[in-house]
Coordinates of C-alpha atoms in Angstrom, one line a residue:
M211 CA 21.2 -16.6 44.3
N212 CA 23.1 -16.2 40.7
Q213 CA 19.9 -14.7 39.6
V214 CA 19.7 -12.1 42.3
Q215 CA 23.6 -11.5 42.1
S216 CA 22.7 -10.4 38.3
R217 CA 20.4 -8.5 39.4
I218 CA 22.6 -6.5 41.9
L219 CA 25.9 -6.5 40.4
P220 CA 24.6 -4.4 37.6
V221 CA 23.0 -1.7 39.7
F222 CA 26.3 -1.7 42.2
N223 CA 28.5 -0.9 38.8
R224 CA 26.2 1.7 37.9
Y225 CA 26.8 3.1 41.5
Q226 CA 31.1 2.4 41.2
N227 CA 31.0 4.5 37.9
I228 CA 28.3 7.3 38.4
D229 CA 31.1 9.6 39.2
Q230 CA 32.7 9.1 35.9
T231 CA 29.7 11.3 34.5
P232 CA 29.6 15.0 34.1
L233 CA 26.0 15.0 35.9
F234 CA 27.8 13.8 39.1
S235 CA 30.0 16.4 39.3
L236 CA 27.9 18.9 38.3
A237 CA 24.7 18.0 40.8
L238 CA 27.9 17.5 43.5
T239 CA 28.7 21.1 43.1
A240 CA 25.1 22.6 42.5
A241 CA 24.3 20.7 46.2
F242 CA 27.4 22.4 47.6
L243 CA 26.7 25.9 46.0
V244 CA 23.0 25.6 47.8
V245 CA 24.3 24.3 51.6
G246 CA 27.2 26.9 51.3
G247 CA 25.0 29.9 49.6
I248 CA 22.9 29.3 52.5
G249 CA 25.8 29.3 55.3
A250 CA 27.7 32.1 53.7
S251 CA 24.2 34.1 53.5
Y252 CA 24.0 33.4 57.3
H253 CA 28.1 34.1 58.2
E254 CA 29.1 37.4 59.6
M255 CA 32.5 38.0 58.5
W256 CA 35.2 38.6 61.4
R257 CA 38.9 40.6 61.8
D258 CA 40.6 38.3 59.4
E259 CA 38.4 37.9 56.6
I260 CA 38.0 41.5 56.6
Q261 CA 41.6 42.4 56.6
A262 CA 42.4 40.8 53.3
W263 CA 38.9 43.0 51.9
L264 CA 40.4 46.1 53.2
L265 CA 44.4 45.5 52.1
A266 CA 43.0 44.4 48.6
R267 CA 40.7 47.6 48.6
D268 CA 42.8 50.7 50.3
S269 CA 46.3 49.6 48.8
T270 CA 46.8 52.0 45.8
G271 CA 48.1 49.6 43.7
P272 CA 50.1 46.3 43.5
I273 CA 52.8 47.5 44.6
D274 CA 51.4 48.9 47.5
L275 CA 49.7 46.2 48.5
L276 CA 53.3 43.9 48.6
S277 CA 54.6 46.4 50.7
H278 CA 51.3 46.0 53.0
M279 CA 52.0 42.3 53.0
K280 CA 55.0 42.1 54.2
Y281 CA 53.4 42.6 58.0
E282 CA 50.6 39.9 57.0
G283 CA 52.8 36.2 57.3
H284 CA 51.0 35.2 54.1
P285 CA 51.8 35.4 50.2
P286 CA 49.6 38.2 48.6
L287 CA 48.1 36.0 45.9
W288 CA 44.5 36.1 47.6
H289 CA 44.7 39.4 48.1
L290 CA 45.9 40.5 44.6
L291 CA 42.8 38.6 43.3
L292 CA 40.5 40.7 45.5
M293 CA 41.9 44.3 44.5
P294 CA 39.8 44.1 41.1
L295 CA 36.9 43.1 43.0
T296 CA 37.2 46.0 45.3
W297 CA 36.9 48.3 41.9
I298 CA 33.4 46.8 41.3
T299 CA 32.5 47.1 44.6
H300 CA 33.0 48.1 48.0
A301 CA 30.6 45.6 49.7
P302 CA 32.7 43.0 51.2
E303 CA 30.0 40.2 50.5
G304 CA 31.0 40.3 47.3
M305 CA 34.0 38.6 48.4
Q306 CA 32.3 36.1 49.8
A307 CA 30.2 35.1 46.6
V308 CA 34.3 35.1 44.9
H309 CA 35.4 32.7 47.6
L310 CA 32.3 30.2 47.5
L311 CA 32.8 30.0 43.5
I312 CA 36.2 28.8 44.5
A313 CA 35.4 25.9 47.2
A314 CA 32.4 24.8 44.6
T315 CA 35.1 24.8 41.8
T316 CA 37.2 22.4 44.1
V317 CA 34.3 20.4 44.6
F318 CA 33.6 20.2 40.7
L319 CA 37.5 19.0 40.1
F320 CA 37.6 17.0 42.9
A321 CA 34.2 14.8 41.8
R322 CA 35.3 14.9 38.4
Y323 CA 39.0 13.7 38.4
S324 CA 40.1 12.2 41.4
P325 CA 40.4 8.7 42.2
F326 CA 38.0 8.3 45.1
T327 CA 34.4 6.7 45.5
P328 CA 31.8 8.5 45.1
L329 CA 30.7 8.2 48.8
Q330 CA 33.9 9.5 49.5
K331 CA 33.7 12.5 46.6
I332 CA 30.2 13.6 48.7
L333 CA 31.8 13.2 52.1
F334 CA 34.6 15.1 51.1
S335 CA 32.5 17.7 49.5
F336 CA 30.4 18.6 52.6
G337 CA 33.7 18.1 54.9
Y338 CA 34.6 20.5 57.4
F339 CA 37.5 22.0 55.5
V340 CA 35.8 22.3 52.2
L341 CA 32.3 23.4 53.1
Y342 CA 33.4 25.9 55.8
E343 CA 36.9 26.3 56.9
Y344 CA 37.9 26.6 53.3
G345 CA 34.6 27.7 51.7
I346 CA 32.0 29.9 54.1
V347 CA 35.0 31.5 55.9
C348 CA 36.5 33.8 53.3
R349 CA 40.6 33.1 53.7
N350 CA 43.3 32.5 51.4
Y351 CA 43.4 28.5 52.1
G352 CA 40.8 27.9 49.8
I353 CA 42.4 29.1 46.6
G354 CA 45.3 27.1 47.8
L355 CA 43.2 23.9 48.1
L356 CA 42.1 24.7 44.5
L357 CA 45.5 24.8 43.4
I358 CA 46.6 21.9 44.9
C359 CA 43.8 19.8 43.5
I360 CA 44.6 21.2 39.9
F361 CA 48.3 20.0 40.6
C362 CA 46.9 16.6 41.2
I363 CA 45.0 16.1 38.3
L364 CA 48.0 16.9 36.2
F365 CA 49.8 15.0 38.5
R366 CA 49.4 11.7 36.3
N367 CA 51.4 13.0 33.2
R368 CA 53.5 15.2 35.0
Y369 CA 56.4 15.0 32.8
Q370 CA 54.3 15.8 29.7
R371 CA 52.9 18.4 31.4
I372 CA 55.7 20.0 34.1
I373 CA 55.1 23.4 33.0
P374 CA 51.3 23.6 33.6
I375 CA 52.3 21.7 37.3
S376 CA 54.8 24.3 37.9
I377 CA 52.6 26.9 37.0
S378 CA 49.9 25.6 39.7
L379 CA 53.1 25.2 42.2
F380 CA 54.3 28.6 42.1
L381 CA 50.7 30.1 42.1
T382 CA 50.3 27.4 45.3
S383 CA 53.3 28.9 47.1
H384 CA 52.0 32.5 46.8
T385 CA 48.5 31.3 48.4
S386 CA 49.8 30.9 52.1
V387 CA 52.5 29.8 54.5
H388 CA 51.3 26.1 54.9
A389 CA 50.5 25.5 51.5
L390 CA 54.4 27.2 50.5
I391 CA 55.5 24.4 52.9
I392 CA 53.8 21.9 51.3
V393 CA 55.1 22.9 47.6
I394 CA 58.4 22.9 49.1
C395 CA 57.8 18.8 49.4
I396 CA 56.2 18.4 46.4
A397 CA 59.0 19.7 44.7
I398 CA 61.4 17.6 46.7
G399 CA 59.1 14.6 46.1
L400 CA 59.8 15.3 42.4
G401 CA 63.3 16.1 42.0
F402 CA 63.9 12.6 43.8
E403 CA 61.9 10.7 41.3
Y404 CA 63.1 12.6 38.3
I405 CA 66.8 11.7 39.7
F406 CA 65.8 7.9 39.8
N407 CA 64.1 8.1 36.5
R408 CA 65.9 10.2 34.7
K409 CA 67.9 7.5 32.5
Q410 CA 64.0 6.7 31.2
L411 CA 63.4 10.5 30.6
V412 CA 66.3 10.9 28.5
N413 CA 65.8 8.6 26.1
S414 CA 62.2 10.2 25.6
G415 CA 64.0 12.9 24.1
D416 CA 66.0 16.2 25.1
T417 CA 62.5 18.3 24.8
I418 CA 60.8 16.9 27.8
E419 CA 64.2 16.8 29.7
R420 CA 64.5 20.6 28.9
Q421 CA 60.8 21.2 30.1
I422 CA 61.3 19.7 33.0
W423 CA 64.6 21.8 33.6
V424 CA 62.1 24.6 33.0
G425 CA 59.4 23.5 35.4
F426 CA 61.6 23.0 38.4
G427 CA 63.1 26.2 37.5
I428 CA 59.2 27.8 37.9
M429 CA 59.0 26.0 41.0
G430 CA 61.8 27.5 42.7
V431 CA 61.0 31.3 41.5
G432 CA 57.5 30.7 43.3
I433 CA 59.0 29.0 46.2
L434 CA 61.9 32.0 46.2
T435 CA 59.7 35.0 45.6
A436 CA 57.2 33.2 48.3
V437 CA 59.9 33.1 51.2
L438 CA 60.9 36.8 49.9
Q439 CA 57.8 38.2 50.0
L440 CA 57.5 36.3 53.5
N441 CA 60.6 38.1 55.2
P442 CA 59.2 40.3 57.7
P443 CA 60.5 43.8 58.3
P444 CA 62.4 44.9 60.7
D445 CA 59.7 46.6 62.5
T446 CA 57.1 43.5 62.6
G447 CA 55.1 43.4 65.7
F448 CA 53.3 39.5 65.4
A449 CA 54.9 36.3 65.8
V450 CA 58.5 37.9 66.1
G451 CA 61.0 35.1 66.8
W452 CA 61.1 31.6 66.4
K453 CA 60.9 28.9 69.1
T454 CA 64.0 27.0 69.1
N455 CA 64.3 25.6 72.3
F456 CA 63.0 21.8 73.3
D457 CA 59.9 21.7 75.2
L458 CA 58.8 18.7 75.6
N459 CA 55.2 19.7 76.8
H460 CA 55.3 21.7 73.6
L461 CA 56.0 19.0 71.4
K462 CA 53.5 16.7 72.7
N463 CA 50.8 19.4 72.0
V464 CA 52.0 20.3 68.4
I465 CA 52.0 16.2 67.6
K466 CA 48.6 16.2 68.9
I467 CA 47.4 18.7 66.3
T468 CA 47.4 15.8 64.0
T469 CA 44.2 14.3 65.5
R470 CA 42.3 17.5 65.4
A471 CA 42.9 18.0 61.7
Y472 CA 41.7 14.3 60.8
F473 CA 38.7 14.9 63.1
P474 CA 37.6 18.1 63.4
I475 CA 34.3 18.3 65.0
P476 CA 33.3 21.4 66.9
A477 CA 32.1 21.6 70.1
T478 CA 28.2 22.6 70.5
Q479 CA 28.5 26.0 71.8
M480 CA 28.8 29.7 71.2
H481 CA 32.1 29.5 70.7
F482 CA 32.7 26.8 68.7
W483 CA 35.1 27.9 66.2
G484 CA 38.5 26.4 66.5
S485 CA 36.9 24.5 69.7
R486 CA 37.7 20.5 69.9
W487 CA 34.8 18.6 70.6
I488 CA 37.2 15.1 69.7
E489 CA 39.1 15.9 73.0
Q490 CA 36.5 16.2 75.0
V491 CA 35.7 12.7 74.9
P492 CA 37.9 11.0 77.8
A493 CA 39.2 7.9 75.7
I494 CA 40.8 10.8 73.0
Q495 CA 42.3 12.8 75.5
N496 CA 44.1 10.1 77.4
W497 CA 45.5 9.0 74.3
N498 CA 45.6 12.0 72.1
L499 CA 49.4 11.6 71.7
Q500 CA 49.5 8.1 70.9
I501 CA 46.2 8.0 68.1
S502 CA 48.4 11.2 66.6
V503 CA 51.3 9.0 66.0
A504 CA 49.3 5.9 65.1
I505 CA 47.4 8.5 62.1
F506 CA 51.0 9.2 61.2
I507 CA 52.2 5.4 61.2
W508 CA 48.8 4.0 59.4
A509 CA 49.6 6.5 56.8
I510 CA 52.9 5.7 56.0
V511 CA 52.2 2.0 55.8
S512 CA 49.4 2.7 53.2
L513 CA 52.1 4.8 51.1
L514 CA 54.6 2.5 51.7
R515 CA 54.9 1.2 48.4
K516 CA 54.7 4.2 46.2
P517 CA 57.9 5.8 47.5
T518 CA 57.0 9.4 45.7
A519 CA 53.8 9.7 47.1
L520 CA 55.3 8.7 50.7
L521 CA 58.5 11.0 50.4
I522 CA 56.1 14.2 50.1
Y523 CA 53.5 13.1 52.8
I524 CA 55.9 12.3 55.2
S525 CA 58.0 15.8 54.3
A526 CA 54.7 17.9 54.2
T527 CA 53.7 16.6 57.7
L528 CA 57.0 17.0 59.5
G529 CA 57.3 20.7 58.0
L530 CA 54.0 21.7 58.9
L531 CA 54.3 20.6 62.6
A532 CA 57.9 21.9 62.4
F533 CA 56.3 25.4 61.7
F534 CA 53.6 24.9 64.2
Y535 CA 56.6 24.1 66.7
T536 CA 59.3 26.8 65.9
K537 CA 57.2 29.6 64.7
Y538 CA 53.3 29.5 65.2
F539 CA 51.1 26.8 66.6
G540 CA 48.0 28.1 65.0
G541 CA 44.6 27.3 64.8
I542 CA 42.5 24.9 62.7
R543 CA 42.2 26.5 59.3
H544 CA 46.3 26.2 59.5
H545 CA 45.9 22.5 61.1
G546 CA 43.5 21.6 58.5
F547 CA 46.5 21.3 55.4
L548 CA 47.9 18.6 57.9
F549 CA 44.5 16.3 56.6
I550 CA 45.1 18.2 53.0
A551 CA 48.6 16.7 52.6
F552 CA 47.2 13.2 53.4
L553 CA 44.6 13.2 51.0
M554 CA 46.8 14.6 48.3
A555 CA 49.4 12.0 48.6
V556 CA 46.8 9.2 48.4
W557 CA 45.7 10.9 45.3
I558 CA 49.0 10.9 43.3
S559 CA 49.7 7.6 44.7
C560 CA 47.6 6.2 42.6
D561 CA 49.6 7.4 39.8
C562 CA 53.1 7.0 41.3
D563 CA 55.7 4.1 40.5
Q564 CA 55.2 1.0 43.0
I565 CA 58.1 -0.8 44.6
V566 CA 57.8 -4.1 45.0
F567 CA 59.6 -5.3 48.2
F568 CA 60.2 -9.6 49.3
E569 CA 57.4 -11.1 49.4
P570 CA 56.1 -11.4 52.9
L571 CA 56.6 -7.4 53.1
N572 CA 54.7 -7.2 49.7
S573 CA 51.4 -9.2 50.8
L574 CA 51.8 -7.2 54.3
C575 CA 51.8 -4.0 52.0
R576 CA 48.7 -5.4 50.4
W577 CA 46.7 -6.1 53.1
W578 CA 47.3 -2.9 54.6
E579 CA 46.3 -1.2 51.7
K580 CA 43.4 -2.5 51.8
S581 CA 42.4 -0.9 54.5
L582 CA 42.9 2.9 53.2
P583 CA 39.4 3.0 51.5
P584 CA 37.4 2.4 54.7
I585 CA 39.3 4.1 57.1
L586 CA 39.2 7.2 55.0
T587 CA 36.2 7.0 54.3
L588 CA 35.1 6.8 58.0
I589 CA 37.1 9.8 58.3
L590 CA 35.7 11.3 55.6
M591 CA 31.8 11.1 57.7
V592 CA 33.4 12.8 60.8
H593 CA 34.8 15.7 58.3
T594 CA 31.1 15.9 56.9
F595 CA 29.4 15.8 60.3
G596 CA 31.9 18.4 61.5
G597 CA 31.1 20.6 58.6
I598 CA 27.5 20.2 58.8
R599 CA 27.4 20.7 62.5
A600 CA 30.4 23.7 61.9
V601 CA 27.5 25.7 59.5
R602 CA 24.8 24.8 61.6
L603 CA 26.5 26.6 64.5
D604 CA 27.3 29.4 62.4
Q605 CA 23.4 30.0 61.8
E606 CA 22.3 29.4 65.4
H607 CA 24.8 32.0 66.8
V608 CA 26.2 35.5 65.6
F609 CA 30.0 35.0 64.5
S610 CA 31.2 38.5 64.6
H611 CA 29.1 41.8 65.7
G612 CA 30.6 43.6 63.0
R613 CA 28.4 43.9 60.4
Q614 CA 25.8 44.1 63.1
T615 CA 27.4 47.2 64.5
A616 CA 28.1 48.8 61.1
Q617 CA 24.8 48.4 60.1
Y618 CA 23.6 50.0 63.2
I619 CA 25.9 52.9 62.4
I620 CA 25.0 53.7 58.9
G621 CA 21.5 53.5 59.8
R622 CA 21.8 56.5 61.9
S623 CA 24.4 58.3 59.2
M624 CA 26.8 58.6 62.5
N625 CA 29.7 56.7 59.9
F626 CA 30.1 60.7 58.9
M627 CA 31.6 61.4 62.3
P628 CA 34.9 61.2 63.3
I629 CA 35.2 57.3 64.7
I630 CA 38.0 56.7 67.4
G631 CA 37.9 52.8 67.7
D632 CA 40.1 50.5 69.4
M633 CA 40.9 47.6 70.1
D634 CA 42.2 48.1 66.0
Y635 CA 42.0 44.4 65.2
A636 CA 38.7 44.0 66.4
V637 CA 37.4 47.5 65.1
S638 CA 38.5 46.6 61.7
T639 CA 35.7 44.5 60.9
V640 CA 33.5 47.3 61.2
V641 CA 35.5 49.6 59.0
G642 CA 35.2 46.8 56.4
Y643 CA 31.2 46.8 56.4
L644 CA 31.0 50.4 56.9
E645 CA 32.5 51.3 53.3
Y646 CA 32.0 54.7 54.4
P647 CA 34.4 56.4 55.9
K648 CA 37.5 54.5 54.5
Q649 CA 39.4 55.1 57.9
I650 CA 39.1 55.8 61.4
Y651 CA 41.1 56.7 63.9
Y652 CA 43.2 53.5 65.7
M653 CA 44.2 54.2 69.3
R654 CA 46.9 51.5 68.3
G655 CA 49.4 52.7 66.8
N656 CA 47.9 56.2 67.3
R657 CA 47.1 56.9 63.7
P658 CA 44.2 56.7 61.0
G659 CA 43.6 53.7 59.0
S660 CA 41.2 51.0 57.6
F661 CA 43.2 47.6 57.8
V662 CA 45.5 46.7 60.7
R663 CA 49.4 47.4 60.4
W664 CA 51.1 44.7 62.2
D665 CA 53.9 46.6 63.4
N666 CA 55.8 47.4 66.7
K667 CA 53.9 51.0 66.8
R668 CA 50.8 49.2 68.1
V669 CA 52.0 46.6 70.8
N670 CA 51.8 49.0 74.0
G671 CA 48.3 48.7 75.6
V672 CA 45.6 51.8 75.6
S673 CA 44.0 52.8 78.4
D674 CA 40.2 53.8 78.5
E675 CA 41.6 57.3 79.3
Q676 CA 44.1 57.8 76.7
V677 CA 40.9 56.8 73.9
I678 CA 38.8 59.7 75.9
Q679 CA 41.7 62.0 75.8
K680 CA 41.9 61.7 71.8
A681 CA 38.1 62.1 71.4
K682 CA 38.5 65.4 73.0
D683 CA 41.8 66.3 71.6
L684 CA 40.1 66.2 68.2
Q685 CA 38.6 69.5 68.9
K686 CA 35.1 68.2 67.1
D687 CA 31.2 68.6 68.3
Q688 CA 30.6 64.7 68.0
V689 CA 33.1 61.8 68.4
L690 CA 31.9 58.7 67.5
I691 CA 33.9 55.9 70.1
I692 CA 33.8 52.2 69.0
L693 CA 35.2 49.8 71.8
N694 CA 35.3 45.9 71.6
R695 CA 35.2 46.2 75.7
G696 CA 32.6 48.8 78.2
L697 CA 33.8 51.9 79.5
P698 CA 33.5 52.4 83.2
E699 CA 30.4 54.0 84.4
P700 CA 32.2 56.2 86.6
L701 CA 34.3 57.6 83.8
I702 CA 31.3 57.7 81.2
K703 CA 29.4 60.0 84.2
Q704 CA 32.9 62.0 84.6
N705 CA 33.3 62.9 80.8
G706 CA 29.9 63.7 80.1
I707 CA 29.8 60.9 77.4
E708 CA 26.7 59.1 76.1
K709 CA 26.2 55.6 75.6
I710 CA 24.6 54.7 72.5
T711 CA 24.4 50.7 72.3
H712 CA 25.9 47.4 72.5
F713 CA 26.1 44.2 70.6
T714 CA 27.5 41.4 72.5
G715 CA 27.7 37.7 72.7
S716 CA 29.3 36.4 69.7
T717 CA 31.5 33.0 68.5
I718 CA 34.3 35.8 68.4
S719 CA 34.4 36.7 71.9
D720 CA 36.0 39.7 71.3
E721 CA 33.9 40.9 68.5
G722 CA 31.7 42.6 70.6
F723 CA 31.2 46.3 70.4
H724 CA 30.1 48.9 72.7
L725 CA 29.3 52.6 71.0
Y726 CA 29.7 55.6 73.0
L727 CA 29.2 59.3 71.6
L728 CA 31.4 62.3 73.0
E729 CA 29.8 66.0 72.6
T730 CA 31.7 68.4 73.0
S731 CA 29.6 71.5 71.9
P732 CA 27.9 73.8 74.2

């Protein structure tokens, strides 16, 4: 038996430490780039991805971009990063490459510096959020995850590195409203920790204390400027108002988001994105609310002896849930920040001061904390299953027909015609892939444009008759009409419209397109 152990233990110890070598991190990142690159090559971007590209491409400069961003409900860091890229190329695929590199950097840093096991690092890297939602789908959330990862790395020497930490949090607060909520909670947690440890820090020297105050100042400026940027203009037309009345059913639905965030498995169907396979399981469906509460309690008890991490986790979770309740319920891409907050709290808890309770409670906490690694591994396994399934489903189904429609238009040189589009938010995907013209005429808002301006001028509905009349009013020989719905046959015949083609059946159900040609020349 001793001989067997003497052979097995060295192998086991090498496995335990394999992630401490740079080769492990590089190999894992390379594998991620291969899988993510294949997935991205099949992924047709949809309107939310293209909207960021169009905002960066068609704003005249940073100031103009900031004015347009007032309608977006998100801070501008991702869009500002895209702006120089749009000077190099008008092809939105460049954004996919940059976004994938950002996700790969997150994977490398997580694999190299996080305190998790090698298996957990592998599972994290191919999990639903890292691989698909914040890797293949190009949004502002991926850069937020990278900056949160950088914060966790710097956290170990937080008082010596308070300036780099504060800069990373400043930038994080300008990635998304959900990341901003987490930054606010981090600042609160660090603030309370500083208050309780102030005497010890003062004894370390005045320089460190001055740096800490400067650091908190930078965090405060980042939070304040992000909040000011998020303050919508008076004519905003998206997510207007706050839900402040008590609604028990709505509250239950918000709490259930926790289960979705911790077990993100899409259903096997065309419209897989945002679907919730986990809730189709009868046992989960019946006990969803209780499971969500149990997850929250389990996480709290697991972090009970690490007050800083615990405070950040509780405040971030409750802050995000409060936002989902009062402002915008959101989708799986937003709900994922609940899991990010938890994983961040577990990471930094390794570098937090530990409090000691009276012995029975202390023993209970130690026993409970031992459940954290295996349960976290199981959760990450679920994430990996969800991530690989999402990539596979994205390859099997057309995510959006925007790219295919644009390629058809370009191939027949119809992009040089006057173009009218409706609905604007759907047709903007086609515009992003067209490259030329930079703008078409949107019926919503009754104006030319590329990106969608989410103001109250576009909230009124548009009829098919109005679209056709506007095409006639242009008084051009030929007008191309792009709709994300089909025109009735009697209307087509009555107005002498030619039905060119259509592309339908996509994951994003309202991003199938119908092309029509109106000829007014004799």
